[in-house]
Coordinates of C-alpha atoms in Angstrom, one line a residue:
X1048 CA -134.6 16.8 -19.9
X1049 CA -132.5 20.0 -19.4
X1050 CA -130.5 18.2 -17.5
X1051 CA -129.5 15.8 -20.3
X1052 CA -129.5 19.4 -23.2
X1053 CA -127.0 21.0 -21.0
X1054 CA -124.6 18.1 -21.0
X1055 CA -125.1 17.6 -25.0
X1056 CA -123.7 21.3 -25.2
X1057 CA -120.8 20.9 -22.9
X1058 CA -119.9 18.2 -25.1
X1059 CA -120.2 20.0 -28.5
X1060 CA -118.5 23.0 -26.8
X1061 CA -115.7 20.7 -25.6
X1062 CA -115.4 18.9 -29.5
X1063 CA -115.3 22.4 -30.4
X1064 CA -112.3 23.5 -28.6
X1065 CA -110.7 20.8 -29.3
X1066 CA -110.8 21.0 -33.2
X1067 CA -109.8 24.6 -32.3
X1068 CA -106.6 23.3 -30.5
X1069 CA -105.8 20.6 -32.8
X1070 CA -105.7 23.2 -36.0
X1071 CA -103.9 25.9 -34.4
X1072 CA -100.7 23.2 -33.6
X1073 CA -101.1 22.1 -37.5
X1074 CA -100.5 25.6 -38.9
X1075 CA -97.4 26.1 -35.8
X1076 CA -95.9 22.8 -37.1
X1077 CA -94.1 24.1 -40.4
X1078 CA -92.2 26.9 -38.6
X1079 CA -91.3 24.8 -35.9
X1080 CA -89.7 22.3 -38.5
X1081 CA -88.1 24.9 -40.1
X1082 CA -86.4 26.5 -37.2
X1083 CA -85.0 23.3 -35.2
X1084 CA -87.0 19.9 -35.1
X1085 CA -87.2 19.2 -38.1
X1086 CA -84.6 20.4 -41.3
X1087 CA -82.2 22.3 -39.4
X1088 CA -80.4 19.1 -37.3
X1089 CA -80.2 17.0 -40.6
X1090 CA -78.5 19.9 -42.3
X1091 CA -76.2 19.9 -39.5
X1092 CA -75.4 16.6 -39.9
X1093 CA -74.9 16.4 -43.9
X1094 CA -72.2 19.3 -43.2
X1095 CA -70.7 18.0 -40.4
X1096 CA -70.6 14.5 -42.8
X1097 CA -69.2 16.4 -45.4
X1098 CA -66.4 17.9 -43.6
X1099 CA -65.3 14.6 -42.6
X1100 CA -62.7 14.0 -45.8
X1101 CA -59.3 17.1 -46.3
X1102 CA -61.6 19.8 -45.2
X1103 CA -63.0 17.8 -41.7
X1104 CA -61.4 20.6 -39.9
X1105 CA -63.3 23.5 -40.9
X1106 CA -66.6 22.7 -39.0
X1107 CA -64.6 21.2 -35.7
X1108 CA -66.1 22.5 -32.8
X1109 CA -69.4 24.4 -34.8
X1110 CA -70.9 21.7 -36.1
X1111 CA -74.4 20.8 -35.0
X1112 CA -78.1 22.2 -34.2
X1113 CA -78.7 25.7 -33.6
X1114 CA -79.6 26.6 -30.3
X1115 CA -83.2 28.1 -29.6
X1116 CA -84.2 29.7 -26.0
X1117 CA -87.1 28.2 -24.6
X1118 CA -87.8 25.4 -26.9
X1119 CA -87.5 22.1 -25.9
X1120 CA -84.5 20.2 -27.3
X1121 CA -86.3 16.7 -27.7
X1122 CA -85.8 17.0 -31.5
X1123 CA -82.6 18.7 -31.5
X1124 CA -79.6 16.1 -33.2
X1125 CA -76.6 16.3 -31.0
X1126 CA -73.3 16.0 -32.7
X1127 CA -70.3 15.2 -30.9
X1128 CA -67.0 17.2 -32.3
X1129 CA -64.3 15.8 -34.1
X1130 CA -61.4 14.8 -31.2
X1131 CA -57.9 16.2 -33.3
X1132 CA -54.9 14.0 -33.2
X1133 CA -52.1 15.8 -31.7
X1134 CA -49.1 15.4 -33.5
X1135 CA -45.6 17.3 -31.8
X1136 CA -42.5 17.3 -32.9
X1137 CA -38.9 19.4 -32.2
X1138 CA -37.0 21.2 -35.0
X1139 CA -33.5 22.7 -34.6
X1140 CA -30.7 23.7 -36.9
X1141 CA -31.5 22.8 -40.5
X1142 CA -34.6 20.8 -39.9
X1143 CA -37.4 23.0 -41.4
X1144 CA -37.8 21.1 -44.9
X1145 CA -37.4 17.4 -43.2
X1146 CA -40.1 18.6 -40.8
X1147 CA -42.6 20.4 -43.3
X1148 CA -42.0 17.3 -45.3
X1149 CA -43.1 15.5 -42.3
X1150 CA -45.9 17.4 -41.6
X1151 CA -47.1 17.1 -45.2
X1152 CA -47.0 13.4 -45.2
X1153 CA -49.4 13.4 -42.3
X1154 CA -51.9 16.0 -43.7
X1155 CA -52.0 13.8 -47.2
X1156 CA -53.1 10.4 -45.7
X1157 CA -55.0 11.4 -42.5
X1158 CA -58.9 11.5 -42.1
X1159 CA -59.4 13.2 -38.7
X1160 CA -58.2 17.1 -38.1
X1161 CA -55.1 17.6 -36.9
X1162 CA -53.3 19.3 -34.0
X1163 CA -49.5 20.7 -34.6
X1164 CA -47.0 21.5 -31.6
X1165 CA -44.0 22.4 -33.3
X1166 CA -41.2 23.3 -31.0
X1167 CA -38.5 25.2 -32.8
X1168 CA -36.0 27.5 -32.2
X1169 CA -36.5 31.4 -32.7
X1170 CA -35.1 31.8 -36.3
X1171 CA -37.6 29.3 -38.1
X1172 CA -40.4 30.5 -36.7
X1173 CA -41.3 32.8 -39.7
X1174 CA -40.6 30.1 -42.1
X1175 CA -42.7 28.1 -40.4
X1176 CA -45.8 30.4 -40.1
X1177 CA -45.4 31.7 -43.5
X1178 CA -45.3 27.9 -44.7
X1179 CA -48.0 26.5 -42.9
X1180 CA -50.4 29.6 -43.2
X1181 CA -50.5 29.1 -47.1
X1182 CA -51.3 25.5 -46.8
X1183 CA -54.4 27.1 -44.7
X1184 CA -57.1 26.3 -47.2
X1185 CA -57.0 22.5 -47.0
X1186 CA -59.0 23.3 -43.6
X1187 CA -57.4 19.8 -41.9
X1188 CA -55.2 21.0 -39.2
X1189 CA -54.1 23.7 -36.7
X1190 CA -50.9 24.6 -35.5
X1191 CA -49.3 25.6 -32.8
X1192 CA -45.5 27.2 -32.8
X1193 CA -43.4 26.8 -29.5
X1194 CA -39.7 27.8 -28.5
X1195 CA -37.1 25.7 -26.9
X1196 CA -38.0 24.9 -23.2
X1197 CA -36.0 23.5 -20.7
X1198 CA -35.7 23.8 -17.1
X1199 CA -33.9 27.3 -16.3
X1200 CA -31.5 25.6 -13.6
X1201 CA -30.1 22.8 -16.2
X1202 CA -31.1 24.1 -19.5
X1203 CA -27.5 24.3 -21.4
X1204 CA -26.9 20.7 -20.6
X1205 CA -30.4 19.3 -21.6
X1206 CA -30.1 21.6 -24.9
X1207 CA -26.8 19.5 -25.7
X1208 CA -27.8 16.3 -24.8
X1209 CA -27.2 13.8 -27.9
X1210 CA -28.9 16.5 -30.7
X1211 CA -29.7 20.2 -30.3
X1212 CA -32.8 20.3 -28.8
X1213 CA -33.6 16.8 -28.7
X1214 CA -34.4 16.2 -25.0
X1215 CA -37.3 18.5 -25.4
X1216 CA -39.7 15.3 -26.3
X1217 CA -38.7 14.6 -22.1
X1218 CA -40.9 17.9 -20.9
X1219 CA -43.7 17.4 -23.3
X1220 CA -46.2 15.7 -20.7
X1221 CA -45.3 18.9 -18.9
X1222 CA -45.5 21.9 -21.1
X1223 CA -48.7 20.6 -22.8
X1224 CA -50.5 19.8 -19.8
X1225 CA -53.9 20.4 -21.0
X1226 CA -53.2 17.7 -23.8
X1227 CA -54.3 14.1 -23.3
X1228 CA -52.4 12.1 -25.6
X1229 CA -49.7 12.5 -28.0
X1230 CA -47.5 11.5 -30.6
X1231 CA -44.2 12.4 -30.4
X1232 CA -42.1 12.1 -34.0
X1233 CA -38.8 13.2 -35.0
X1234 CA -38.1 15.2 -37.9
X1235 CA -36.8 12.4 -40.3
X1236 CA -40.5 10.9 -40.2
X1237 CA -42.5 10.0 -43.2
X1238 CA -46.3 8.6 -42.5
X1239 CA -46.9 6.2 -45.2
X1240 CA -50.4 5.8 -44.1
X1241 CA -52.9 7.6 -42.2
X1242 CA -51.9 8.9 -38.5
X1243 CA -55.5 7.8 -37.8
X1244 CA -54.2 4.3 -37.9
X1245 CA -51.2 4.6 -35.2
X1246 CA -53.2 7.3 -33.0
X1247 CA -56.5 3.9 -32.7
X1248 CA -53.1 1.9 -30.7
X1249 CA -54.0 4.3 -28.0
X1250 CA -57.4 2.2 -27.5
X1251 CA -55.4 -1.3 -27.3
X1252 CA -53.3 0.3 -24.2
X1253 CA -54.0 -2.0 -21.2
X1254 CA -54.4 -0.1 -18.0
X1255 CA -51.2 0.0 -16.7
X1256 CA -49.3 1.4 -19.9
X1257 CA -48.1 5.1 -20.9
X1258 CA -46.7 5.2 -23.8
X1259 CA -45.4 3.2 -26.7
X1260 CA -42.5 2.5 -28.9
X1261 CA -41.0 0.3 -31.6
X1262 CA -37.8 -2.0 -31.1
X1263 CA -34.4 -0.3 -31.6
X1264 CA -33.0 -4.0 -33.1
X1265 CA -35.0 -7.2 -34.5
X1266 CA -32.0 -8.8 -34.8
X1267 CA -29.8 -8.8 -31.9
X1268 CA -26.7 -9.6 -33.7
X1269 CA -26.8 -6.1 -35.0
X1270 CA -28.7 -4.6 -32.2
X1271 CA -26.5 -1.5 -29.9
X1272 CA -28.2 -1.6 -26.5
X1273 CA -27.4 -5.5 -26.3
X1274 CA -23.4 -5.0 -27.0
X1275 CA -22.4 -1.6 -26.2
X1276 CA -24.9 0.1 -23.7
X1277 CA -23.5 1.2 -20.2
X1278 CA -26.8 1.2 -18.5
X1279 CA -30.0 -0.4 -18.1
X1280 CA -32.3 -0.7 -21.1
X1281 CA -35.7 -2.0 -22.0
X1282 CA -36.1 -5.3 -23.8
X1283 CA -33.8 -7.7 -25.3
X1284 CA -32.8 -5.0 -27.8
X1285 CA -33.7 -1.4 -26.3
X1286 CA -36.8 0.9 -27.7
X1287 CA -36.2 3.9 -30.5
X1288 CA -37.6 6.9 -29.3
X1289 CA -38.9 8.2 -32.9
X1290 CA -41.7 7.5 -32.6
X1291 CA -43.5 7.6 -29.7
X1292 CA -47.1 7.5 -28.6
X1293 CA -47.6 8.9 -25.1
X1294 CA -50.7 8.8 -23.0
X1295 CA -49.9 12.0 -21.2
X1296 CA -52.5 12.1 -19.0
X1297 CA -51.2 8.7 -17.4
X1298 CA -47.7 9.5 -17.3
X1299 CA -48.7 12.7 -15.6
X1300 CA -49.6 10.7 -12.9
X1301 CA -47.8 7.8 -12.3
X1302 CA -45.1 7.2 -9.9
X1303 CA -42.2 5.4 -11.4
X1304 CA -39.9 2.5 -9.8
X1305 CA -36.0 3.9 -10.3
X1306 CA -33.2 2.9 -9.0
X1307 CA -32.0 6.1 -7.9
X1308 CA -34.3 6.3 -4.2
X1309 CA -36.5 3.1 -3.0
X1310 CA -39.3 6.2 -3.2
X1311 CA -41.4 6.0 -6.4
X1312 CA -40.8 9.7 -8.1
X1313 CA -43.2 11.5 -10.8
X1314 CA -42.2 12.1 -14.3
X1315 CA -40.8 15.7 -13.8
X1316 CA -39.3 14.6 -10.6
X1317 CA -37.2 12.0 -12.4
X1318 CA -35.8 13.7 -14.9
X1319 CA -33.0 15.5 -13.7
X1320 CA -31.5 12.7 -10.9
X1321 CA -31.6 10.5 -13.7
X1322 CA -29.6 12.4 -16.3
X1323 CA -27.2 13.5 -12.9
X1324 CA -26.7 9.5 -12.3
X1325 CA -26.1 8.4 -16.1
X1326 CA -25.0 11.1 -17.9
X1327 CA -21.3 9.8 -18.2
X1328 CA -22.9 6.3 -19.9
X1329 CA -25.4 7.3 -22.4
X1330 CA -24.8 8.0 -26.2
X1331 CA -28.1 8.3 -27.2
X1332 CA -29.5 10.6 -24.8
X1333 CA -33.3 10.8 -24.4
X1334 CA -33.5 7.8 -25.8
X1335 CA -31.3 6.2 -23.6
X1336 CA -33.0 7.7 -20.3
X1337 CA -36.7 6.2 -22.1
X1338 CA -34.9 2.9 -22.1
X1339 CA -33.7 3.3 -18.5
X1340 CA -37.5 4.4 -17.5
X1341 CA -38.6 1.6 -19.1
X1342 CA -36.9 -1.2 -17.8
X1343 CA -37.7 0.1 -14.3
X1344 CA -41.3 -0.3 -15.6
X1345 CA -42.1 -2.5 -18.7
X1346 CA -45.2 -2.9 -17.6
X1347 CA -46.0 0.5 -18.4
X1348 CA -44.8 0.6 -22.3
X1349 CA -46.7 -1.1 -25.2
X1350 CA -44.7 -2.0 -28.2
X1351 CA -45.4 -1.8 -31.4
X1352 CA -44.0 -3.5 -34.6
X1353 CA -41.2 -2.6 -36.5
X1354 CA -43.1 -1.1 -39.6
X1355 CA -44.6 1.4 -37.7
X1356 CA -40.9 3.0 -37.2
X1357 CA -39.2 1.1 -40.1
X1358 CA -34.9 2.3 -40.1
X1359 CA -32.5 1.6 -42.4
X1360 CA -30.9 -0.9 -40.1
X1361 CA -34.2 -2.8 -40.8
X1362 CA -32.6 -3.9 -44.6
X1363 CA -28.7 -2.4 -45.0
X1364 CA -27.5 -5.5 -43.8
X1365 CA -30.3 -7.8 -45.2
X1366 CA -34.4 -7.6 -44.2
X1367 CA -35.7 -8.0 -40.8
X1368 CA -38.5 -6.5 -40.3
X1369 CA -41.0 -9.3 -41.1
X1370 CA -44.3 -7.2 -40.2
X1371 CA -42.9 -4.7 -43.2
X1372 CA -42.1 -7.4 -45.8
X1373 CA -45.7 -9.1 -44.9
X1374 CA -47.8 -5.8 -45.0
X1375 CA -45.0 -2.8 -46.0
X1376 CA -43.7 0.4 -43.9
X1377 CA -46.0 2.2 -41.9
X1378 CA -43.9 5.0 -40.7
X1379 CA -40.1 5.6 -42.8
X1380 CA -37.7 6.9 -40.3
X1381 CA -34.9 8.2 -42.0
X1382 CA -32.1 8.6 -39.1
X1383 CA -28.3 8.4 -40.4
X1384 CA -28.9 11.1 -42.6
X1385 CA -29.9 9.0 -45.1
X1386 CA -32.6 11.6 -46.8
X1387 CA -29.8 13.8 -47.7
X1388 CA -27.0 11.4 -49.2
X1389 CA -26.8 8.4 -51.7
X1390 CA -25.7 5.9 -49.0
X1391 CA -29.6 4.5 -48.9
X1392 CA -31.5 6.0 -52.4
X1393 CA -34.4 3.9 -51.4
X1394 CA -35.4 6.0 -48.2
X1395 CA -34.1 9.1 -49.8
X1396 CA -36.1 8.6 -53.0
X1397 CA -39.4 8.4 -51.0
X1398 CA -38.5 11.1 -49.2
X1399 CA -38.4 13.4 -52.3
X1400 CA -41.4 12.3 -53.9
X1401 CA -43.1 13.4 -50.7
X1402 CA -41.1 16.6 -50.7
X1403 CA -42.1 17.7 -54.2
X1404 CA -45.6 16.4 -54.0
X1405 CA -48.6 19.2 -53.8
X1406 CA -51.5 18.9 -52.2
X1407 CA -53.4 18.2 -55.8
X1408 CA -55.4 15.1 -55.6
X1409 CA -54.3 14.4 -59.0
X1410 CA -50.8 15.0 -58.0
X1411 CA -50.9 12.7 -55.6
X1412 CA -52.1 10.0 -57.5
X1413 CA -49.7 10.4 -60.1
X1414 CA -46.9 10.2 -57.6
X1415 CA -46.5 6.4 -57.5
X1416 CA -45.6 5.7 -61.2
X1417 CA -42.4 7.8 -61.3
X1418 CA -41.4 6.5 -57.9
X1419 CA -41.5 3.0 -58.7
X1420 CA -39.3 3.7 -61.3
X1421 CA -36.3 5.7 -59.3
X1422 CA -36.8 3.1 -56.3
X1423 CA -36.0 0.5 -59.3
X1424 CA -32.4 1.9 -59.5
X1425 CA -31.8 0.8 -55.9
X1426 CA -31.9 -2.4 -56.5
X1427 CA -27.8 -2.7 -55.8
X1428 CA -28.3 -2.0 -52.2
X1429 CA -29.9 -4.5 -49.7
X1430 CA -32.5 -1.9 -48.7
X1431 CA -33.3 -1.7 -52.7
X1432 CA -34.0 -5.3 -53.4
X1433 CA -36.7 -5.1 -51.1
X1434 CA -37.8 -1.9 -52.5
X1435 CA -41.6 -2.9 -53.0
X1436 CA -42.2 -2.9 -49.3
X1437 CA -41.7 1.0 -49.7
X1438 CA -44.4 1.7 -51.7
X1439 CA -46.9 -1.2 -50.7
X1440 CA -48.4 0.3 -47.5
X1441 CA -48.4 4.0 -50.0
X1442 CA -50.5 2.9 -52.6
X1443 CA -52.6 1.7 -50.8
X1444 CA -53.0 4.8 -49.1
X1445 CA -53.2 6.7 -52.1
X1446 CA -56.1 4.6 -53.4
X1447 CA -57.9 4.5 -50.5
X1448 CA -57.5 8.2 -49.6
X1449 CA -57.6 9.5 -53.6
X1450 CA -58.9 6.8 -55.9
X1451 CA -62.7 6.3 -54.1
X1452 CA -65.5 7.8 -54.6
X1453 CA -66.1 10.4 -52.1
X1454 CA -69.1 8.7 -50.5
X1455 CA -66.8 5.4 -49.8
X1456 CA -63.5 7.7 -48.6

């Protein structure tokens, strides 16, 4: 009988603790929620979320659940950064207002943060940091300011190769070796819609490729490579170097068929022997030693459609550029000058509503009206006629970017 009294009391002592237990973890649980299982992560998130429209960039990097020593970190929410796009370009000579106009256009349309390499020479450095320092409170992109770098043996005669400073694009893979991808863009570059959009090609690149381009010509009756060039060149019609999406990492590592040694050489290897073997037969420069790169290795270059690097030889003799009449311009690319004169008032018109546009939501949605009406006194040029394919891909833009509600942007 004592037997069976002893084992009732081990078994109400036993209940006992355990109610003991049982209400010491219910009054722990509120300050454990508080601190990092519970509230803390989803706050985390609905910032991080937040951040995701013009002001993305401000949380890149910090965004998540606090850490806390000696807890476990079952409950914690773990949230992966923002990647930036990294967006260079070169700027010599009088190219500061083309290339902040440039760089505004991106920041306008673009979702994700962005990443700046500006190479430029000395004297627009200042103008450059003071301009880009007082768009500092839109919170989408960082910047960084670079000088001219060539190789020290050769550098006059890559500094003077076609434009001032344009072979620089040649050594990015090299100077920005901790960068993965890039895209490369001249100064007389307008992004109609979001970089997001060209920087997702990256993900159809097949294994083998590095980089790509646009056509220089859809129509070969008017193309240059195809009647004049002197050298080798990729495609029927040659590639424009404008814009240019580049895998760095890849190209980085590859060895690249030439014809210049039966050895396959690296991309900083190349460089110089090629220039040495061509340099009395190209016009174009860089772009002319891509095109001779290329053709050694097509498999290595995806190409993209013409509205995604849209020239005025794409409508001054008549439209062809069927991807841009069918869904508009992607990218403008205003070479020939054509920003700054009245030979082409379509491309030059875009270009100033860009230039004069703030960084005002309401400004920006007011742009479109008034620039429908000044692209309607093109109409006596080729490019003119066709002057709603400038503004088809930017509205839509605009509405999608400005005109949503916030929760649908």
């Amino acid at each position: 009988m004592r037997r069976y009294l002893r084992i009732v009391v081990l078994c109400l002592a036993c209940g006992f603790c355990s109610l003991l237990y049982a209400f010491s973890q219910l009054a722990a649980s509120p300050e454990e929620g508080a601190g990092g299982g519970g509230g803390k992560p989803q706050a985390a998130a609905a910032s991080w979320l937040a951040g995701g429209g013009r002001g993305g960039a401000g949380g890149v990097g910090s965004a998540g659940p606090a850490a806390h020593p000696g807890r476990s970190d079952r409950y914690s929410l773990k949230v992966q950064p923002i990647q930036r796009m990294h967006l260079a370009v070169v700027a010599c000579g009088e190219r500061l207002e083309e290339t902040i106009t440039m760089l505004k256009s991106a920041i306008i349309f673009s979702i994700r943060p962005l990443q700046f390499h500006i190479f430029a020479e000395d004297q627009l450095h200042d103008s450059f940091k003071g301009i880009l320092d007082s768009w500092s409170f839109l919170q989408t992109f960082n910047y960084s300011l670079y000088p001219i770098t060539f190789p020290s043996e050769n550098a006059l005669e890559w500094k003077k190769l076609f434009k001032p400073c344009a072979s620089q694009r040649l050594f990015l893979p090299l100077i920005l070796k901790e960068v993965d991808s890039l895209l490369y863009v001249d100064t007389d570059i307008l992004f109609l819609r979001p970089v997001d959009d060209i920087w997702s090609l990256l993900k159809k690149f097949n294994s083998t490729q590095i980089a790509a381009m646009a056509p220089e010509h859809e129509e070969p009756r008017i193309g240059w490579y195809n009647r004049f060039a002197r050298h080798p060149y990729y495609g029927k019609t040659g590639v424009n170097s404008g814009v240019m999406l580049m895998n760095m990492t890849r190209m980085r590592r590859k060895y690249f068929k030439n014809d210049m040694t039966t050895v396959r050489l690296r991309w900083g290897d190349m460089l110089m022997p090629l220039l040495k073997k061509y340099k009395l037969n190209i016009t174009w420069g860089d772009q002319d030693l891509l095109n001779i790169i290329f053709f050694h290795n097509p498999e290595s270059l995806f190409v993209f459609p013409c509205q995604w690097n849209y020239r005025p030889d794409h409508c001054i003799y008549g439209s062809n550029c069927q991807e841009a009449e069918e869904e508009g311009i992607f990218i403008l690319h205003g070479n020939r000058g054509v920003y700054h004169d009245d030979k082409q008032p379509a491309f030059r018109a875009i270009y100033e509503a860009l230039r004069n546009c703030s960084f005002k939501d309401d400004n920006i949605r007011s742009l479109l009206k008034p620039l429908e009406l000044e692209l309607q006194k093109t109409v006596h040029t080729y490019c003119g006629k066709i002057y709603k394919i400038f503004i088809k891909q930017l509205t839509k833009s605009i509405q999608d970017r400005y005109d949503r509600p916030p929760k649908e942007r």
